[in-house]
mmCIF file of C-alpha atoms in Angstrom:
data_model
loop_
_atom_site.group_PDB
_atom_site.id
_atom_site.type_symbol
_atom_site.label_atom_id
_atom_site.label_comp_id
_atom_site.label_asym_id
_atom_site.label_seq_id
_atom_site.Cartn_x
_atom_site.Cartn_y
_atom_site.Cartn_z
ATOM 1 C CA ARG R 280 -6.734 15.102 38.070
ATOM 2 C CA ARG R 281 -8.360 14.903 34.635
ATOM 3 C CA CYS R 282 -7.532 11.881 32.561
ATOM 4 C CA ARG R 283 -7.570 12.501 28.476
ATOM 5 C CA VAL R 284 -9.212 9.564 26.871
ATOM 6 C CA TYR R 285 -8.692 8.756 22.920
ATOM 7 C CA ALA R 286 -11.429 6.636 21.153
ATOM 8 C CA VAL R 287 -10.580 4.236 18.625
ATOM 9 C CA VAL R 288 -11.705 4.389 15.146
ATOM 10 C CA ALA R 289 -15.049 3.287 14.312
ATOM 11 C CA LYS R 290 -15.749 -0.479 13.395
ATOM 12 C CA HIS R 291 -18.180 0.004 10.676
ATOM 13 C CA ALA R 292 -18.212 1.688 6.937
ATOM 14 C CA ASP R 293 -20.881 4.568 7.512
ATOM 15 C CA GLU R 294 -18.700 5.716 10.703
ATOM 16 C CA VAL R 295 -15.587 5.628 9.037
ATOM 17 C CA GLU R 296 -16.777 7.884 6.166
ATOM 18 C CA ALA R 297 -18.532 10.109 8.657
ATOM 19 C CA LEU R 298 -15.739 10.829 11.123
ATOM 20 C CA PHE R 299 -13.060 11.348 8.477
ATOM 21 C CA GLY R 300 -14.806 12.505 5.518
ATOM 22 C CA LEU R 301 -13.283 10.026 3.168
ATOM 23 C CA PRO R 302 -15.070 7.622 0.833
ATOM 24 C CA LEU R 303 -14.894 3.720 1.822
ATOM 25 C CA LEU R 304 -13.014 1.747 -0.604
ATOM 26 C CA GLY R 305 -12.581 -1.063 0.979
ATOM 27 C CA TRP R 306 -13.964 -3.300 3.971
ATOM 28 C CA ILE R 307 -11.607 -6.307 4.617
ATOM 29 C CA PRO R 308 -12.587 -8.905 6.912
ATOM 30 C CA HIS R 309 -10.222 -10.318 9.470
ATOM 31 C CA THR R 310 -8.610 -13.338 8.381
ATOM 32 C CA ARG R 311 -6.515 -15.950 9.612
ATOM 33 C CA LYS R 312 -3.819 -18.101 7.833
ATOM 34 C CA VAL R 313 -5.035 -21.589 6.666
ATOM 35 C CA LYS R 314 -4.550 -24.010 9.555
ATOM 36 C CA GLY R 315 -1.283 -26.266 8.869
ATOM 37 C CA SER R 316 -0.276 -24.189 6.041
ATOM 38 C CA ASP R 317 2.460 -21.258 6.007
ATOM 39 C CA GLU R 318 1.279 -19.501 3.314
ATOM 40 C CA PRO R 319 0.740 -15.403 4.039
ATOM 41 C CA VAL R 320 -2.659 -14.259 4.412
ATOM 42 C CA ALA R 321 -2.256 -11.964 1.346
ATOM 43 C CA LEU R 322 -1.722 -14.579 -1.097
ATOM 44 C CA GLN R 323 -5.248 -15.804 -0.125
ATOM 45 C CA VAL R 324 -6.541 -13.831 -2.856
ATOM 46 C CA GLN R 325 -4.608 -15.907 -5.574
ATOM 47 C CA SER R 326 -5.186 -19.262 -3.874
ATOM 48 C CA ASP R 327 -8.456 -19.254 -2.765
ATOM 49 C CA PRO R 328 -10.294 -16.804 -5.419
ATOM 50 C CA ARG R 329 -13.687 -17.572 -3.963
ATOM 51 C CA GLY R 330 -12.789 -16.546 -0.541
ATOM 52 C CA GLY R 331 -14.187 -13.774 1.885
ATOM 53 C CA LEU R 332 -10.623 -11.917 1.368
ATOM 54 C CA ALA R 333 -10.572 -12.294 -2.453
ATOM 55 C CA GLU R 334 -14.012 -11.030 -2.750
ATOM 56 C CA ALA R 335 -13.441 -8.170 -0.191
ATOM 57 C CA TYR R 336 -10.113 -7.136 -2.699
ATOM 58 C CA ARG R 337 -12.088 -7.580 -5.786
ATOM 59 C CA SER R 338 -14.712 -5.197 -4.371
ATOM 60 C CA MET R 339 -12.051 -2.962 -3.564
ATOM 61 C CA ARG R 340 -10.492 -3.168 -7.249
ATOM 62 C CA THR R 341 -14.159 -2.450 -8.745
ATOM 63 C CA ALA R 342 -14.494 0.678 -6.633
ATOM 64 C CA LEU R 343 -11.182 1.941 -7.764
ATOM 65 C CA GLN R 344 -12.100 1.431 -11.414
ATOM 66 C CA PHE R 345 -15.111 3.583 -10.842
ATOM 67 C CA SER R 346 -13.042 6.176 -8.963
ATOM 68 C CA THR R 347 -12.119 8.362 -11.777
ATOM 69 C CA PRO R 348 -13.560 9.072 -15.396
ATOM 70 C CA GLU R 349 -10.270 7.033 -16.745
ATOM 71 C CA GLY R 350 -10.952 4.272 -14.306
ATOM 72 C CA ALA R 351 -8.486 3.149 -11.815
ATOM 73 C CA PRO R 352 -5.229 5.524 -11.452
ATOM 74 C CA LYS R 353 -2.518 3.747 -13.244
ATOM 75 C CA ARG R 354 -0.550 4.869 -10.023
ATOM 76 C CA LEU R 355 -1.158 4.160 -6.575
ATOM 77 C CA VAL R 356 0.755 4.220 -2.901
ATOM 78 C CA VAL R 357 -0.872 2.271 -0.052
ATOM 79 C CA THR R 358 0.038 3.781 3.277
ATOM 80 C CA SER R 359 -1.285 3.973 7.130
ATOM 81 C CA CYS R 360 -0.957 5.843 10.312
ATOM 82 C CA SER R 361 1.538 3.343 11.667
ATOM 83 C CA LYS R 362 2.579 -0.539 11.242
ATOM 84 C CA SER R 363 0.456 -3.704 11.593
ATOM 85 C CA GLU R 364 -2.733 -2.143 9.905
ATOM 86 C CA GLY R 365 -2.800 -4.314 6.698
ATOM 87 C CA LYS R 366 -0.985 -1.873 4.492
ATOM 88 C CA SER R 367 1.354 -4.230 2.855
ATOM 89 C CA THR R 368 -1.445 -7.147 2.664
ATOM 90 C CA THR R 369 -3.523 -4.325 0.804
ATOM 91 C CA ALA R 370 -0.836 -3.524 -1.868
ATOM 92 C CA ILE R 371 0.052 -7.029 -2.108
ATOM 93 C CA SER R 372 -3.642 -7.991 -2.527
ATOM 94 C CA LEU R 373 -4.836 -5.592 -4.945
ATOM 95 C CA ALA R 374 -1.561 -6.208 -7.217
ATOM 96 C CA ILE R 375 -2.729 -9.468 -7.345
ATOM 97 C CA ASN R 376 -6.482 -8.347 -8.129
ATOM 98 C CA PHE R 377 -5.298 -5.957 -10.933
ATOM 99 C CA ALA R 378 -3.301 -8.770 -12.494
ATOM 100 C CA GLN R 379 -6.047 -11.171 -12.799
ATOM 101 C CA LEU R 380 -7.246 -8.931 -14.968
ATOM 102 C CA GLY R 381 -4.865 -9.701 -17.437
ATOM 103 C CA GLN R 382 -3.116 -6.526 -16.920
ATOM 104 C CA LYS R 383 0.836 -6.202 -16.637
ATOM 105 C CA VAL R 384 0.924 -4.841 -13.006
ATOM 106 C CA LEU R 385 4.255 -3.730 -10.974
ATOM 107 C CA LEU R 386 4.536 -3.742 -7.244
ATOM 108 C CA ILE R 387 6.924 -1.823 -5.832
ATOM 109 C CA ASP R 388 8.042 -2.208 -2.011
ATOM 110 C CA ALA R 389 9.024 1.440 -0.977
ATOM 111 C CA ASP R 390 9.001 0.832 2.792
ATOM 112 C CA MET R 391 12.809 0.678 3.053
ATOM 113 C CA ARG R 392 13.545 0.972 6.704
ATOM 114 C CA LYS R 393 10.979 -1.962 7.177
ATOM 115 C CA ALA R 394 10.491 -3.895 3.832
ATOM 116 C CA SER R 395 8.256 -6.858 3.692
ATOM 117 C CA VAL R 396 6.624 -7.517 0.160
ATOM 118 C CA HIS R 397 9.788 -9.600 -0.553
ATOM 119 C CA LYS R 398 9.010 -11.899 2.475
ATOM 120 C CA THR R 399 5.114 -12.516 1.664
ATOM 121 C CA LEU R 400 6.105 -13.248 -2.190
ATOM 122 C CA ARG R 401 9.432 -15.305 -0.927
ATOM 123 C CA LEU R 402 12.015 -13.283 -3.308
ATOM 124 C CA PRO R 403 15.458 -12.178 -2.753
ATOM 125 C CA ASN R 404 16.137 -8.351 -1.299
ATOM 126 C CA GLU R 405 19.798 -8.279 -2.102
ATOM 127 C CA ARG R 406 18.894 -5.818 -4.346
ATOM 128 C CA GLY R 407 15.877 -3.288 -5.138
ATOM 129 C CA LEU R 408 14.293 -0.061 -4.658
ATOM 130 C CA SER R 409 17.296 1.521 -3.027
ATOM 131 C CA ASN R 410 19.562 0.360 -5.689
ATOM 132 C CA LEU R 411 17.829 1.523 -8.130
ATOM 133 C CA LEU R 412 17.562 5.542 -6.714
ATOM 134 C CA SER R 413 21.143 5.670 -5.676
ATOM 135 C CA GLY R 414 22.029 5.058 -9.157
ATOM 136 C CA ASP R 415 24.228 1.455 -9.535
ATOM 137 C CA MET R 416 21.877 -0.311 -11.613
ATOM 138 C CA SER R 417 19.297 -0.379 -14.090
ATOM 139 C CA PRO R 418 15.410 -1.215 -13.408
ATOM 140 C CA GLU R 419 15.245 -4.096 -15.830
ATOM 141 C CA GLY R 420 17.972 -6.282 -13.318
ATOM 142 C CA LEU R 421 15.956 -5.282 -10.381
ATOM 143 C CA ILE R 422 12.508 -6.551 -11.274
ATOM 144 C CA HIS R 423 11.241 -10.001 -10.313
ATOM 145 C CA GLN R 424 8.610 -12.209 -12.007
ATOM 146 C CA THR R 425 6.320 -13.473 -9.847
ATOM 147 C CA SER R 426 4.226 -16.901 -10.123
ATOM 148 C CA ILE R 427 1.373 -15.090 -10.336
ATOM 149 C CA PRO R 428 0.846 -14.502 -14.125
ATOM 150 C CA GLY R 429 1.366 -10.683 -14.939
ATOM 151 C CA LEU R 430 2.801 -9.784 -11.637
ATOM 152 C CA SER R 431 6.201 -8.294 -11.415
ATOM 153 C CA VAL R 432 7.729 -7.168 -8.172
ATOM 154 C CA MET R 433 10.718 -4.628 -7.342
ATOM 155 C CA THR R 434 11.649 -5.204 -3.950
ATOM 156 C CA ALA R 435 13.138 -2.495 -1.267
ATOM 157 C CA GLY R 436 16.730 -3.727 -1.503
ATOM 158 C CA PRO R 437 19.119 -3.014 1.441
ATOM 159 C CA THR R 438 18.238 -0.393 3.899
ATOM 160 C CA PRO R 439 19.766 2.914 2.938
ATOM 161 C CA PRO R 440 20.980 5.402 5.228
ATOM 162 C CA ASP R 441 18.688 8.215 4.266
ATOM 163 C CA PRO R 442 15.580 6.583 2.418
ATOM 164 C CA VAL R 443 13.662 10.002 2.123
ATOM 165 C CA GLU R 444 16.777 11.711 0.759
ATOM 166 C CA LEU R 445 16.611 8.849 -2.063
ATOM 167 C CA LEU R 446 12.851 9.490 -2.560
ATOM 168 C CA MET R 447 13.297 13.014 -3.074
ATOM 169 C CA GLY R 448 15.577 12.802 -5.939
ATOM 170 C CA PRO R 449 14.459 12.543 -9.206
ATOM 171 C CA LYS R 450 14.995 9.060 -10.147
ATOM 172 C CA LEU R 451 11.820 7.873 -8.880
ATOM 173 C CA MET R 452 9.714 9.519 -11.129
ATOM 174 C CA LEU R 453 12.138 8.638 -14.271
ATOM 175 C CA PHE R 454 11.433 4.931 -13.266
ATOM 176 C CA LEU R 455 7.632 5.396 -12.966
ATOM 177 C CA ASN R 456 7.525 6.977 -16.256
ATOM 178 C CA LYS R 457 9.762 4.374 -17.728
ATOM 179 C CA ALA R 458 7.763 1.755 -16.266
ATOM 180 C CA GLN R 459 4.887 3.015 -18.284
ATOM 181 C CA GLU R 460 7.153 2.670 -21.266
ATOM 182 C CA MET R 461 7.628 -1.046 -20.223
ATOM 183 C CA GLY R 462 4.090 -1.702 -20.430
ATOM 184 C CA TYR R 463 2.741 -1.869 -16.842
ATOM 185 C CA ALA R 464 -0.504 -0.894 -16.931
ATOM 186 C CA GLN R 465 -0.608 -0.446 -13.069
ATOM 187 C CA VAL R 466 2.012 0.335 -10.891
ATOM 188 C CA ILE R 467 1.078 -0.168 -7.029
ATOM 189 C CA VAL R 468 3.863 1.254 -4.213
ATOM 190 C CA ASP R 469 3.785 -0.147 -0.756
ATOM 191 C CA GLY R 470 4.629 3.080 1.172
ATOM 192 C CA PRO R 471 5.751 3.296 4.853
ATOM 193 C CA PRO R 472 3.315 4.655 7.875
ATOM 194 C CA LEU R 473 3.045 8.257 8.075
ATOM 195 C CA LEU R 474 3.645 9.007 11.596
ATOM 196 C CA GLY R 475 7.209 9.913 12.576
ATOM 197 C CA LEU R 476 8.098 9.484 8.977
ATOM 198 C CA ALA R 477 8.163 11.816 5.925
ATOM 199 C CA ASP R 478 8.645 8.854 3.307
ATOM 200 C CA SER R 479 4.821 8.692 2.223
ATOM 201 C CA ILE R 480 4.722 12.492 2.182
ATOM 202 C CA VAL R 481 7.587 12.388 -0.500
ATOM 203 C CA LEU R 482 5.787 9.573 -2.340
ATOM 204 C CA GLY R 483 2.178 11.093 -2.156
ATOM 205 C CA ASN R 484 3.979 14.172 -3.665
ATOM 206 C CA GLN R 485 4.840 12.238 -6.857
ATOM 207 C CA ILE R 486 2.354 9.750 -6.912
ATOM 208 C CA GLN R 487 -0.827 11.829 -5.485
ATOM 209 C CA HIS R 488 -3.535 8.973 -5.304
ATOM 210 C CA ILE R 489 -3.109 7.567 -1.943
ATOM 211 C CA ILE R 490 -5.016 4.857 -0.434
ATOM 212 C CA PHE R 491 -5.400 5.254 3.283
ATOM 213 C CA VAL R 492 -5.672 1.859 5.408
ATOM 214 C CA LEU R 493 -6.904 1.776 9.117
ATOM 215 C CA LYS R 494 -7.329 -1.041 11.718
ATOM 216 C CA ALA R 495 -10.753 -1.159 12.560
ATOM 217 C CA GLY R 496 -11.193 -0.540 16.210
ATOM 218 C CA ASP R 497 -7.936 -0.061 16.757
ATOM 219 C CA THR R 498 -6.394 3.035 15.595
ATOM 220 C CA LYS R 499 -6.922 5.838 17.686
ATOM 221 C CA ARG R 500 -9.042 8.462 16.234
ATOM 222 C CA SER R 501 -6.093 11.443 17.174
ATOM 223 C CA ILE R 502 -3.483 9.401 15.454
ATOM 224 C CA ILE R 503 -5.706 9.361 12.374
ATOM 225 C CA LYS R 504 -6.552 12.796 12.808
ATOM 226 C CA ASP R 505 -2.700 13.791 13.068
ATOM 227 C CA SER R 506 -1.619 11.515 10.003
ATOM 228 C CA LEU R 507 -4.465 13.039 7.850
ATOM 229 C CA ARG R 508 -3.281 16.727 9.195
ATOM 230 C CA ARG R 509 0.020 15.820 7.724
ATOM 231 C CA LEU R 510 -1.280 14.824 4.534
ATOM 232 C CA ARG R 511 -3.313 18.253 4.461
ATOM 233 C CA THR R 512 -0.320 20.397 5.268
ATOM 234 C CA ALA R 513 1.545 18.468 2.361
ATOM 235 C CA GLY R 514 -1.151 19.309 0.094
ATOM 236 C CA LEU R 515 -2.132 15.837 -0.342
ATOM 237 C CA ALA R 516 -5.920 13.918 0.247
ATOM 238 C CA PRO R 517 -6.053 10.272 0.250
ATOM 239 C CA MET R 518 -8.553 8.727 -2.311
ATOM 240 C CA GLY R 519 -10.243 7.065 0.616
ATOM 241 C CA VAL R 520 -9.880 4.425 3.298
ATOM 242 C CA VAL R 521 -9.699 0.710 3.323
ATOM 243 C CA LEU R 522 -10.899 -0.648 6.749
ATOM 244 C CA THR R 523 -8.865 -3.614 7.550
ATOM 245 C CA HIS R 524 -9.542 -6.524 10.182
#
C-alpha cells in the first residue's frame, strides 16, 4: 500500500520564490500577544512601532511601493489558501502602515462568512459591507473612523445568504470608485480564503492586485498549488507572497 506524502511549504524566503515563481513581498516573524495584555497582535504595528512585527510590515509596505512604476497599487485584496494563516492580520497591519504615511486609508472586511476585522479593531458589526451590497444603506453611514489617524474601516456586516452573489453585482466596483472620490488614497480588502469558496476569485477580478498569504512550515504544497491553479484558471496572478509565522 502506497502512502502519499504532502510536504509543507518551505520556511525560507528563497525557497518560496523558487517553489511557486512568485516574488516574496514580506517575511513576517511569529509574534505573540504582549504578556498580560489582550491587545491583538495586529495592533502591535501601531503600539510598538520599533518592534519586529512593525518593522516587517514596513518592509512589506516598501516592497509594495516599488512593485509598480506608479508606486503601491491603490487597491489591494489580501487572501490565503485557508484560515489561520495571518491573512486578516496582514490586511490590518498593512492598512495601519499606509495610514502612518499620512494617507487616508480604507480597510474593508469582505470576508462576510467569517468576519474578524471588527473584533480586532473593536468596532460594531451590526451593519457593514453586506448592507451596502444588498442596497439598503449608503456607504457614508457604514464607514467607521478608528483611533488610528487616517484609518477608516468598513466591517463585513451581517452574514448574507449568498456572499458571492453580492460580490458579483456592480455595487462593489461603484463603491470602490466612490471611495477614491471620497479621498481614500489606499483601499485594502481583507478577502476570504481561496479553497472551497469563489468569493476571493470574484474580488480578484474586480481588484486584481492580490496579496497571497502563506503560513511558514504549515501550508501544504498541494493546497498552495490548488489555490494558485484556481487563480490562474480565472486569469488572475498574485502580486507576490507574504510568508507569516
